[in-house]
Amino acid sequence: MVEEKPPPPPPPPPPLELTLTNPQLAKLCKENDVAGLHKFISDNRKNLATIKEEIPVALQVADDPGGFVLDSVSGFYNLVDGKKDANLLGQRRTCIMLMECLSVLLENVDGVYVKRVISENVKERAKGIADEWKPKLDDLDLDASNGNSLEAHAFLQLVATFGIHSCFLKEDLIKLVPMVARRHQTADLCRFLGLSEKMPGVIDVLVNSGRHIDAVNLAFAFELTEQFSPVSLLKSYLTEARRVPSLIKLGNLSPAQNDVSERELSALKTVIKCIEEHKLEDQYPVGSLQKRILQLEKAKADKKRATEVAKPQPKRPRANGISPVYAPPPRNTNTDKNFYPRITERYAPAPTPQSQYVYDNRPYGYAVQPDTHMGAYMGTPAYNMGPNHAHYFATGYQYQAAYMH
């Protein structure tokens, strides 16, 4: 029996029509230098938009484009301090970007070349990584992620890019969508994963969680504005912002969030931005909203001025450096020696705790000032206590954009 030879691998895909302005990218992909690619992207963050356009072109020269990208993202969860370190956060974002670039390459090649870009072996490896990541997503807090979870986004992007969504239940995938609702890639990811029909349930979850802005954005993305009225959602959002938070929520909110006026001010600005993005001015005029913003900002400024006036002002020292409050008393010029007792201060015994009160309560006709020269011989230091200055901190407030781009 003649042994059949395996079919030859398909030829490389035709190059995408784009000239590389960063030849180093192609060199790194050709050498499968994962660490070098991450460093190159990190060092050239200012040109990230151009780099993102050219990476799909550079990936074509890699011997195994899919395996190369998978190697670059497999260490995503090894960045254990990613939430605290800005550099590690950048590396996680780079992992997601590389998978997006691989998806762009796949979209621009014919079906016959897809297996060269992502082989079956690479798909199996991706499935193993996804199985390893999935349990770690169970600990994610829907409210804490605020619709911008890098972990959930990386998982969904991994499943979509390597075409392994059929290995997971749609119910498990749809649970992660509210955690990435603020990211602009979410709508395209959901469509590719076949989750479009599940979006009404996602929008309901967002509304019940008080994230009406994200709900409006997804309603427009999936043409569900008839079912979910954007104007009604925005008005409900403002109503919620004006409510005093319950005692249960108080412990989880920052001082600015506890302040009803601050929350309303932030909500008004967010609503106006949403109205302008989706061209809703005819349905929801912004004039009254802008007027309310002016009222709140004026009240905020008045409150700040009143607080500054109420602050205690520190005493300004005199030109000679001696505070008028603590200036030494004038020397006694009384020459009536018969007015004082015979025992002079030079030979008086040191007062004991019991005798201290005796000396302090002697019936002088007026307060006697101690001789400063005698104090030098007695070794008694003079203490000049400064005023206690309190520290005051102004509380700033920053509102987040409604939709991450």
Short mmCIF file of C-alpha atoms in Angstrom, two decimals:
data_model
loop_
_atom_site.label_atom_id
_atom_site.label_comp_id
_atom_site.label_asym_id
_atom_site.label_seq_id
_atom_site.Cartn_x
_atom_site.Cartn_y
_atom_site.Cartn_z
CA MET A 1 0.00 0.00 0.00
CA VAL A 2 1.32 3.38 -0.97
CA GLU A 3 1.43 5.79 1.92
CA GLU A 4 -0.49 8.96 1.20
CA LYS A 5 1.41 12.16 1.69
CA PRO A 6 -0.28 14.96 3.64
CA PRO A 7 -1.48 17.79 1.46
CA PRO A 8 0.91 20.74 1.24
CA PRO A 9 0.06 23.77 3.33
CA PRO A 10 -1.84 26.49 1.53
CA PRO A 11 0.25 29.31 0.10
CA PRO A 12 0.57 32.50 2.11
CA PRO A 13 -2.30 34.94 1.74
CA PRO A 14 -1.89 37.83 -0.66
CA PRO A 15 -0.43 40.81 1.14
CA LEU A 16 -2.71 43.54 2.35
CA GLU A 17 -2.17 46.70 0.37
CA LEU A 18 -0.43 48.86 2.92
CA THR A 19 3.20 49.95 3.10
CA LEU A 20 4.75 49.55 6.51
CA THR A 21 6.09 52.73 8.04
CA ASN A 22 7.45 50.57 10.87
CA PRO A 23 9.54 47.79 9.24
CA GLN A 24 10.51 46.67 12.73
CA LEU A 25 7.01 45.21 13.11
CA ALA A 26 7.54 42.78 10.24
CA LYS A 27 10.96 41.79 11.60
CA LEU A 28 9.51 41.01 15.06
CA CYS A 29 6.67 38.97 13.56
CA LYS A 30 9.05 37.06 11.27
CA GLU A 31 11.27 36.19 14.26
CA ASN A 32 8.28 35.32 16.47
CA ASP A 33 9.63 37.77 19.05
CA VAL A 34 6.64 38.13 21.39
CA ALA A 35 8.48 40.10 24.08
CA GLY A 36 10.03 42.39 21.47
CA LEU A 37 6.62 43.10 19.91
CA HIS A 38 5.12 44.03 23.29
CA LYS A 39 8.07 46.31 24.04
CA PHE A 40 7.89 47.94 20.60
CA ILE A 41 4.19 48.73 21.07
CA SER A 42 4.78 50.04 24.59
CA ASP A 43 7.65 52.28 23.44
CA ASN A 44 5.57 53.73 20.58
CA ARG A 45 2.27 54.43 22.31
CA LYS A 46 2.10 57.86 20.73
CA ASN A 47 1.79 56.22 17.30
CA LEU A 48 -0.60 53.50 18.44
CA ALA A 49 -3.23 54.22 15.79
CA THR A 50 -0.71 53.74 12.96
CA ILE A 51 0.77 50.66 14.59
CA LYS A 52 -2.67 49.08 14.94
CA GLU A 53 -3.28 49.54 11.21
CA GLU A 54 0.06 47.97 10.26
CA ILE A 55 0.12 44.95 12.59
CA PRO A 56 -2.30 42.91 10.40
CA VAL A 57 0.09 43.46 7.47
CA ALA A 58 3.13 42.50 9.55
CA LEU A 59 1.45 39.34 10.85
CA GLN A 60 1.38 37.92 7.32
CA VAL A 61 5.14 37.30 7.37
CA ALA A 62 4.94 35.23 10.56
CA ASP A 63 5.31 31.48 10.05
CA ASP A 64 2.25 30.90 12.23
CA PRO A 65 0.29 34.15 12.67
CA GLY A 66 -2.38 32.64 14.92
CA GLY A 67 0.13 30.83 17.10
CA PHE A 68 2.28 33.96 17.37
CA VAL A 69 -0.67 36.07 18.60
CA LEU A 70 -1.78 33.30 20.95
CA ASP A 71 1.70 33.20 22.47
CA SER A 72 1.54 36.95 23.02
CA VAL A 73 -1.78 36.82 24.92
CA SER A 74 -1.44 33.54 26.82
CA GLY A 75 0.24 35.36 29.71
CA PHE A 76 -2.66 37.80 30.16
CA TYR A 77 -3.54 36.47 33.63
CA ASN A 78 0.09 36.33 34.69
CA LEU A 79 -0.14 40.11 34.99
CA VAL A 80 -1.47 39.70 38.53
CA ASP A 81 -0.86 43.33 39.48
CA GLY A 82 -2.46 44.72 36.35
CA LYS A 83 -5.11 46.62 38.28
CA LYS A 84 -2.48 48.59 40.21
CA ASP A 85 0.28 49.13 37.67
CA ALA A 86 -0.34 51.32 34.63
CA ASN A 87 2.35 49.52 32.61
CA LEU A 88 0.76 46.13 33.20
CA LEU A 89 -2.64 47.54 32.28
CA GLY A 90 -1.07 48.67 29.03
CA GLN A 91 0.24 45.15 28.39
CA ARG A 92 -3.26 43.74 28.88
CA ARG A 93 -4.68 46.23 26.43
CA THR A 94 -1.94 45.24 23.99
CA CYS A 95 -3.01 41.59 24.27
CA ILE A 96 -6.56 42.55 23.29
CA MET A 97 -5.33 44.77 20.45
CA LEU A 98 -3.23 41.97 18.94
CA MET A 99 -6.25 39.66 18.85
CA GLU A 100 -8.25 42.43 17.17
CA CYS A 101 -5.49 42.84 14.59
CA LEU A 102 -5.53 39.11 13.88
CA SER A 103 -9.29 39.36 13.32
CA VAL A 104 -8.67 42.13 10.79
CA LEU A 105 -6.23 39.89 8.94
CA LEU A 106 -8.77 37.07 8.85
CA GLU A 107 -11.43 39.39 7.45
CA ASN A 108 -9.16 40.35 4.55
CA VAL A 109 -8.08 36.89 3.34
CA ASP A 110 -9.96 34.28 1.37
CA GLY A 111 -11.37 31.21 3.07
CA VAL A 112 -8.63 28.99 1.66
CA TYR A 113 -6.01 30.95 3.59
CA VAL A 114 -7.82 30.99 6.94
CA LYS A 115 -6.37 27.65 8.02
CA ARG A 116 -2.88 28.96 7.42
CA VAL A 117 -3.56 31.94 9.63
CA ILE A 118 -5.23 29.85 12.37
CA SER A 119 -4.55 26.13 12.24
CA GLU A 120 -6.63 23.50 14.01
CA ASN A 121 -3.81 22.99 16.47
CA VAL A 122 -3.87 26.70 17.35
CA LYS A 123 -7.65 26.51 17.81
CA GLU A 124 -7.22 23.68 20.30
CA ARG A 125 -4.64 25.70 22.19
CA ALA A 126 -6.98 28.70 22.25
CA LYS A 127 -9.77 26.49 23.59
CA GLY A 128 -7.48 25.35 26.42
CA ILE A 129 -6.60 28.94 27.33
CA ALA A 130 -10.28 29.95 27.28
CA ASP A 131 -11.17 27.03 29.58
CA GLU A 132 -8.44 28.22 31.95
CA TRP A 133 -9.64 31.84 31.92
CA LYS A 134 -13.37 31.20 32.24
CA PRO A 135 -13.49 30.25 35.97
CA LYS A 136 -11.58 33.42 36.82
CA LEU A 137 -14.41 35.50 35.38
CA ASP A 138 -16.87 34.16 37.93
CA ASP A 139 -15.35 36.43 40.60
CA LEU A 140 -15.86 39.60 38.57
CA ASP A 141 -18.22 42.15 40.10
CA LEU A 142 -20.73 43.56 37.61
CA ASP A 143 -20.90 46.92 39.42
CA ALA A 144 -17.16 47.17 40.06
CA SER A 145 -16.28 46.58 36.40
CA ASN A 146 -18.52 49.52 35.42
CA GLY A 147 -18.88 48.08 31.93
CA ASN A 148 -15.15 48.30 31.21
CA SER A 149 -13.70 44.95 32.30
CA LEU A 150 -10.49 44.06 30.51
CA GLU A 151 -10.76 40.46 31.72
CA ALA A 152 -14.22 39.91 30.25
CA HIS A 153 -13.27 41.71 27.04
CA ALA A 154 -10.12 39.59 26.61
CA PHE A 155 -12.11 36.39 27.03
CA LEU A 156 -14.80 37.36 24.53
CA GLN A 157 -12.16 38.58 22.06
CA LEU A 158 -10.23 35.31 22.42
CA VAL A 159 -13.37 33.27 21.72
CA ALA A 160 -14.32 35.44 18.73
CA THR A 161 -10.87 35.78 17.12
CA PHE A 162 -10.02 32.08 17.21
CA GLY A 163 -13.53 31.00 16.23
CA ILE A 164 -14.24 28.80 19.26
CA HIS A 165 -17.59 30.32 20.31
CA SER A 166 -19.39 27.08 19.43
CA CYS A 167 -17.55 25.47 22.35
CA PHE A 168 -19.39 27.68 24.87
CA LEU A 169 -23.02 28.20 25.75
CA LYS A 170 -24.53 31.49 24.64
CA GLU A 171 -25.95 31.93 28.14
CA ASP A 172 -22.41 31.92 29.56
CA LEU A 173 -21.18 34.43 26.99
CA ILE A 174 -24.13 36.81 27.31
CA LYS A 175 -23.52 37.14 31.07
CA LEU A 176 -20.22 38.85 30.32
CA VAL A 177 -21.64 41.48 27.97
CA PRO A 178 -22.81 43.93 30.72
CA MET A 179 -19.22 43.89 32.01
CA VAL A 180 -17.94 45.25 28.68
CA ALA A 181 -20.95 47.37 27.67
CA ARG A 182 -18.95 50.63 27.72
CA ARG A 183 -16.28 49.41 25.29
CA HIS A 184 -16.85 50.40 21.68
CA GLN A 185 -15.95 46.91 20.37
CA THR A 186 -18.83 45.28 22.27
CA ALA A 187 -21.50 45.55 19.58
CA ASP A 188 -19.30 43.97 16.89
CA LEU A 189 -18.20 41.22 19.26
CA CYS A 190 -21.80 40.37 20.13
CA ARG A 191 -22.79 40.20 16.48
CA PHE A 192 -19.88 37.91 15.62
CA LEU A 193 -20.63 35.64 18.58
CA GLY A 194 -24.29 35.37 17.53
CA LEU A 195 -25.63 37.19 20.59
CA SER A 196 -27.74 39.83 18.85
CA GLU A 197 -31.02 38.14 19.76
CA LYS A 198 -30.01 38.19 23.43
CA MET A 199 -29.46 41.95 23.60
CA PRO A 200 -32.92 42.90 25.00
CA GLY A 201 -32.06 40.91 28.11
CA VAL A 202 -28.69 42.66 28.37
CA ILE A 203 -30.35 46.07 28.11
CA ASP A 204 -32.79 45.11 30.88
CA VAL A 205 -29.85 44.17 33.12
CA LEU A 206 -28.17 47.50 32.44
CA VAL A 207 -31.30 49.50 33.23
CA ASN A 208 -31.88 47.60 36.48
CA SER A 209 -28.27 48.30 37.42
CA GLY A 210 -28.71 52.06 36.91
CA ARG A 211 -26.59 52.12 33.75
CA HIS A 212 -29.12 53.76 31.48
CA ILE A 213 -26.50 55.41 29.26
CA ASP A 214 -24.99 52.05 28.29
CA ALA A 215 -28.52 50.79 27.67
CA VAL A 216 -29.20 53.67 25.27
CA ASN A 217 -25.98 53.03 23.37
CA LEU A 218 -26.74 49.33 22.89
CA ALA A 219 -30.36 50.11 21.96
CA PHE A 220 -29.07 52.25 19.08
CA ALA A 221 -26.37 49.72 18.12
CA PHE A 222 -28.91 46.90 17.76
CA GLU A 223 -31.84 49.00 16.50
CA LEU A 224 -33.94 48.42 19.60
CA THR A 225 -34.98 52.03 20.19
CA GLU A 226 -38.64 51.18 19.58
CA GLN A 227 -38.55 48.68 22.42
CA PHE A 228 -36.34 50.82 24.64
CA SER A 229 -37.14 54.53 24.29
CA PRO A 230 -33.87 56.50 24.60
CA VAL A 231 -35.62 59.61 25.93
CA SER A 232 -37.44 57.63 28.61
CA LEU A 233 -34.20 55.94 29.64
CA LEU A 234 -32.34 59.25 29.90
CA LYS A 235 -35.10 60.84 31.99
CA SER A 236 -35.12 57.83 34.31
CA TYR A 237 -31.36 58.16 34.64
CA LEU A 238 -31.69 61.77 35.83
CA THR A 239 -34.44 60.79 38.27
CA GLU A 240 -32.20 58.14 39.79
CA ALA A 241 -29.32 60.61 40.07
CA ARG A 242 -31.45 63.02 42.15
CA ARG A 243 -32.37 60.38 44.72
CA VAL A 244 -30.63 60.24 48.08
CA PRO A 245 -28.65 56.97 48.22
CA SER A 246 -29.85 54.35 50.66
CA LEU A 247 -27.86 53.48 53.77
CA ILE A 248 -26.80 50.23 52.12
CA LYS A 249 -25.15 52.08 49.25
CA LEU A 250 -23.58 54.84 51.31
CA GLY A 251 -20.62 52.70 52.33
CA ASN A 252 -19.76 51.90 48.72
CA LEU A 253 -19.93 55.46 47.38
CA SER A 254 -17.28 58.14 47.35
CA PRO A 255 -17.98 61.50 49.05
CA ALA A 256 -18.70 63.03 45.64
CA GLN A 257 -21.17 60.26 44.83
CA ASN A 258 -22.88 60.71 48.20
CA ASP A 259 -23.49 64.35 47.35
CA VAL A 260 -26.80 64.45 45.49
CA SER A 261 -25.94 67.72 43.77
CA GLU A 262 -22.65 66.35 42.50
CA ARG A 263 -24.31 63.22 41.16
CA GLU A 264 -27.02 65.22 39.44
CA LEU A 265 -24.45 67.57 37.91
CA SER A 266 -22.44 64.66 36.52
CA ALA A 267 -25.59 62.93 35.24
CA LEU A 268 -26.78 66.08 33.45
CA LYS A 269 -23.49 66.45 31.58
CA THR A 270 -23.52 62.77 30.64
CA VAL A 271 -27.10 62.96 29.36
CA ILE A 272 -26.35 66.03 27.22
CA LYS A 273 -23.37 64.23 25.68
CA CYS A 274 -25.54 61.18 24.91
CA ILE A 275 -28.23 63.37 23.34
CA GLU A 276 -25.67 65.04 21.09
CA GLU A 277 -24.04 61.73 20.06
CA HIS A 278 -27.33 60.17 19.00
CA LYS A 279 -28.91 63.36 17.54
CA LEU A 280 -31.83 63.40 19.99
CA GLU A 281 -32.09 67.18 20.35
CA ASP A 282 -35.50 67.30 18.66
CA GLN A 283 -36.93 64.68 21.01
CA TYR A 284 -35.14 65.89 24.13
CA PRO A 285 -34.12 69.61 24.03
CA VAL A 286 -31.06 70.34 26.13
CA GLY A 287 -31.93 73.96 27.05
CA SER A 288 -33.54 73.12 30.39
CA LEU A 289 -30.72 70.70 31.21
CA GLN A 290 -28.06 73.34 30.58
CA LYS A 291 -29.96 75.82 32.73
CA ARG A 292 -30.04 73.32 35.58
CA ILE A 293 -26.28 72.78 35.21
CA LEU A 294 -25.69 76.52 35.64
CA GLN A 295 -27.82 76.54 38.81
CA LEU A 296 -25.94 73.62 40.33
CA GLU A 297 -22.53 75.03 39.45
CA LYS A 298 -23.44 78.40 40.97
CA ALA A 299 -24.63 76.72 44.18
CA LYS A 300 -21.42 74.70 44.24
CA ALA A 301 -19.29 77.84 43.87
CA ASP A 302 -21.24 79.66 46.60
CA LYS A 303 -20.79 76.72 48.95
CA LYS A 304 -17.07 76.63 48.27
CA ARG A 305 -16.68 80.36 49.01
CA ALA A 306 -18.65 80.01 52.25
CA THR A 307 -16.41 77.15 53.33
CA GLU A 308 -13.24 79.12 52.62
CA VAL A 309 -14.49 82.09 54.66
CA ALA A 310 -15.28 79.81 57.61
CA LYS A 311 -11.75 78.38 57.68
CA PRO A 312 -9.58 79.67 60.56
CA GLN A 313 -6.82 81.89 59.25
CA PRO A 314 -3.29 81.41 60.70
CA LYS A 315 -1.73 84.35 62.58
CA ARG A 316 0.74 86.29 60.48
CA PRO A 317 4.08 86.83 62.30
CA ARG A 318 5.54 90.29 62.77
CA ALA A 319 8.48 91.49 60.77
CA ASN A 320 10.89 90.55 63.61
CA GLY A 321 9.61 86.97 63.52
CA ILE A 322 7.81 87.16 66.91
CA SER A 323 4.10 86.48 66.92
CA PRO A 324 2.12 89.26 68.65
CA VAL A 325 0.12 86.65 70.55
CA TYR A 326 3.21 85.10 72.08
CA ALA A 327 5.40 88.20 72.49
CA PRO A 328 7.23 88.27 75.87
CA PRO A 329 5.59 90.50 78.50
CA PRO A 330 7.22 93.82 79.38
CA ARG A 331 9.70 93.87 82.23
CA ASN A 332 8.49 94.96 85.61
CA THR A 333 9.69 98.43 86.51
CA ASN A 334 8.11 98.61 89.97
CA THR A 335 10.80 99.78 92.45
CA ASP A 336 8.74 99.26 95.57
CA LYS A 337 10.84 96.51 97.15
CA ASN A 338 8.67 96.30 100.27
CA PHE A 339 5.81 94.95 98.19
CA TYR A 340 7.60 91.58 97.59
CA PRO A 341 8.34 88.89 100.22
CA ARG A 342 11.80 88.71 101.76
CA ILE A 343 12.58 85.35 100.09
CA THR A 344 13.89 86.12 96.65
CA GLU A 345 13.44 83.92 93.60
CA ARG A 346 17.18 83.15 93.55
CA TYR A 347 17.04 81.19 96.84
CA ALA A 348 13.48 79.87 96.66
CA PRO A 349 13.35 76.05 96.71
CA ALA A 350 12.05 74.27 93.62
CA PRO A 351 8.29 73.88 94.02
CA THR A 352 6.98 70.40 94.67
CA PRO A 353 3.66 69.24 93.13
CA GLN A 354 1.99 70.03 96.47
CA SER A 355 3.64 73.39 97.03
CA GLN A 356 3.16 74.50 93.42
CA TYR A 357 -0.36 75.62 94.13
CA VAL A 358 0.78 77.56 97.20
CA TYR A 359 3.19 79.68 95.21
CA ASP A 360 0.81 80.09 92.33
CA ASN A 361 -2.00 81.38 94.54
CA ARG A 362 -0.13 84.01 96.51
CA PRO A 363 -2.28 87.16 96.80
CA TYR A 364 -0.38 89.54 94.58
CA GLY A 365 -1.97 92.84 93.87
CA TYR A 366 -1.33 92.25 90.17
CA ALA A 367 0.33 89.61 88.07
CA VAL A 368 4.07 89.53 88.77
CA GLN A 369 6.27 89.00 85.74
CA PRO A 370 9.30 86.77 86.27
CA ASP A 371 12.74 88.22 85.90
CA THR A 372 14.08 86.85 82.64
CA HIS A 373 17.65 87.17 83.88
CA MET A 374 16.90 84.97 86.88
CA GLY A 375 15.32 82.39 84.62
CA ALA A 376 18.66 81.98 82.87
CA TYR A 377 20.34 80.99 86.17
CA MET A 378 17.53 78.66 87.20
CA GLY A 379 17.81 76.73 83.91
CA THR A 380 14.14 77.18 83.09
CA PRO A 381 13.62 77.11 79.29
CA ALA A 382 11.03 79.32 77.68
CA TYR A 383 8.43 77.53 75.55
CA ASN A 384 6.85 79.28 72.62
CA MET A 385 3.90 77.11 71.58
CA GLY A 386 2.69 77.75 68.01
CA PRO A 387 -0.96 77.61 67.04
CA ASN A 388 -2.41 74.33 65.91
CA HIS A 389 -2.99 74.56 62.16
CA ALA A 390 -5.74 72.29 60.83
CA HIS A 391 -5.51 70.77 57.36
CA TYR A 392 -8.31 71.27 54.89
CA PHE A 393 -8.69 69.30 51.72
CA ALA A 394 -10.83 70.41 48.80
CA THR A 395 -12.85 67.56 47.31
CA GLY A 396 -12.74 67.48 43.52
CA TYR A 397 -15.16 65.56 41.36
CA GLN A 398 -14.63 63.89 37.98
CA TYR A 399 -17.31 62.27 36.01
CA GLN A 400 -16.67 59.50 33.55
CA ALA A 401 -17.53 59.49 29.94
CA ALA A 402 -20.63 57.59 29.06
CA TYR A 403 -19.07 55.39 26.42
CA MET A 404 -15.48 54.16 26.21
CA HIS A 405 -13.70 54.65 22.89
#
